[in-house]
Short mmCIF file of C-alpha atoms in Angstrom, two decimals:
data_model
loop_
_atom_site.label_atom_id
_atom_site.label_comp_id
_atom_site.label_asym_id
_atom_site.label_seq_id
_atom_site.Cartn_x
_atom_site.Cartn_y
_atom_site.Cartn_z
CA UNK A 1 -71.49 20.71 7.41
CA UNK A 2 -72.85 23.74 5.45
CA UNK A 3 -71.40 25.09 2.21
CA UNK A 4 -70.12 27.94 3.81
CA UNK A 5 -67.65 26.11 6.04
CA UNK A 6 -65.87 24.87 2.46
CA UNK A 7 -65.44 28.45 1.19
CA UNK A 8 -61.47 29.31 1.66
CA UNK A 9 -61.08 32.19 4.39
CA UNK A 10 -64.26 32.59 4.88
CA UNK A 11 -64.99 33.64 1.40
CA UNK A 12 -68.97 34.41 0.43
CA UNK A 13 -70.81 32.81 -2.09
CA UNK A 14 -70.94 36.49 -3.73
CA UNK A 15 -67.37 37.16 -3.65
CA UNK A 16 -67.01 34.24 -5.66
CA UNK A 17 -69.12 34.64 -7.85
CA UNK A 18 -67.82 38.02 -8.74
CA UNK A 19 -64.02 36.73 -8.91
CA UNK A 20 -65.31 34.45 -11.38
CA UNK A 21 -67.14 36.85 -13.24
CA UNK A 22 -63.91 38.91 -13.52
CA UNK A 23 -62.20 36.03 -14.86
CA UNK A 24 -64.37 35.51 -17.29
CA UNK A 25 -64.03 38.81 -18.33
CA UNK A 26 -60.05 38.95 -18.45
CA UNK A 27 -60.52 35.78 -20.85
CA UNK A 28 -62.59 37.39 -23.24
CA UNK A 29 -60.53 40.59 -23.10
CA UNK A 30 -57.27 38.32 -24.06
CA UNK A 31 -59.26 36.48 -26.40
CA UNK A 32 -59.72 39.68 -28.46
CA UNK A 33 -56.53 40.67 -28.11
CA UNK A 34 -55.10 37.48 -29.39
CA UNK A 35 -57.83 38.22 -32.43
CA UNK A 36 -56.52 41.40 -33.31
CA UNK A 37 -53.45 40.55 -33.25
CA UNK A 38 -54.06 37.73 -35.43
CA UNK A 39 -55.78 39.12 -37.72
CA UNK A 40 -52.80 42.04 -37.81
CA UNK A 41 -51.17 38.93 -39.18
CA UNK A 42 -49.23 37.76 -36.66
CA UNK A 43 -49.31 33.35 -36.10
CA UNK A 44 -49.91 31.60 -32.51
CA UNK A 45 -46.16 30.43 -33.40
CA UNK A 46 -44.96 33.72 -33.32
CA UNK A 47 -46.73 34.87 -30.45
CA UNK A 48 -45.72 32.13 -28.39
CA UNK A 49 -41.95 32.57 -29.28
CA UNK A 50 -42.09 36.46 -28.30
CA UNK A 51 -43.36 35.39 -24.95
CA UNK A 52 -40.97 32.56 -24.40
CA UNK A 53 -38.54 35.43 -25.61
CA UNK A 54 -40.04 37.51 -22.63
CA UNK A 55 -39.94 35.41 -20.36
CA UNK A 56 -36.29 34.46 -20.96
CA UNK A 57 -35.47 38.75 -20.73
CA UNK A 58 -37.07 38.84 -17.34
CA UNK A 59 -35.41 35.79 -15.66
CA UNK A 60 -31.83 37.35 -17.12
CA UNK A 61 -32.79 40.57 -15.74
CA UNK A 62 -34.09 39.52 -12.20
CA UNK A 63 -30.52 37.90 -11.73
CA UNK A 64 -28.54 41.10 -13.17
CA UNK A 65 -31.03 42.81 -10.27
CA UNK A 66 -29.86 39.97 -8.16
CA UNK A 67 -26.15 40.53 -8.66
CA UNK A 68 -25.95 44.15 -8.35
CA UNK A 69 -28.38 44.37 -5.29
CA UNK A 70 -25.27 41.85 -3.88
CA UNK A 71 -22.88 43.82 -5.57
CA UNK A 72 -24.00 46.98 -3.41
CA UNK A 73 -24.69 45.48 -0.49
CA UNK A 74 -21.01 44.33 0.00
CA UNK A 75 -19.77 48.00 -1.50
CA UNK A 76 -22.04 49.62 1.21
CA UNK A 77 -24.46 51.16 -1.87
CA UNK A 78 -27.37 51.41 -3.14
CA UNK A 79 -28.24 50.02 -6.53
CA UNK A 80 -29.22 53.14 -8.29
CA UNK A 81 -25.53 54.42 -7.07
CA UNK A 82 -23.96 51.31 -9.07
CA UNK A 83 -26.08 51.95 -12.70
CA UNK A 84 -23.23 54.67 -13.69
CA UNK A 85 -20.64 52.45 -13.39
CA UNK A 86 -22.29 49.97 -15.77
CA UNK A 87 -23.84 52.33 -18.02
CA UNK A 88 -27.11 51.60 -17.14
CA UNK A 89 -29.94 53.60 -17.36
CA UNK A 90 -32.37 53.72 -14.32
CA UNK A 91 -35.51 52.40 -16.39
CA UNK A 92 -33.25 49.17 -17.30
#
């Protein structure tokens, strides 16, 4: 078989190529970004810790999402109409 019959969806060579080269980009750009902000004085400890602290935010948010989505559907609401009653704002 050729090569092109192993490329996912039909995929070209080029396409690839270019995906990769974007990835490689991305890397370097968070590779800088985790220099400056190391050498803002700020440890790989810490950083990980905020993002495990992030990540912990989001997954307690998507189920208060998850609850009042519910919440409304069984009051016959939309979301947004519920945030008053729990003194939330709408960027929460």
């Amino acid at each position: 078989p050729s090569p092109k019959s192993f490329q996912p969806n039909g995929a070209s060579e080029e396409a690839l190529r270019c995906e990769i080269e974007e990835l490689k980009q991305k890397d370097l750009a968070l590779d800088q970004e985790i220099g400056q902000l190391l050498s803002e004085g700020y440890s790989l400890e810490e950083l990980d810790k905020h993002i495990s602290l992030l990540h912990e935010y989001n997954e307690i948010k998507d189920a208060g999402q998850m609850l009042l989505g519910k919440l409304a559907v069984i009051r016959g609401v939309t979301t947004k109409q519920l945030y008053p009653e729990y003194d939330l704002e709408l960027s929460d």
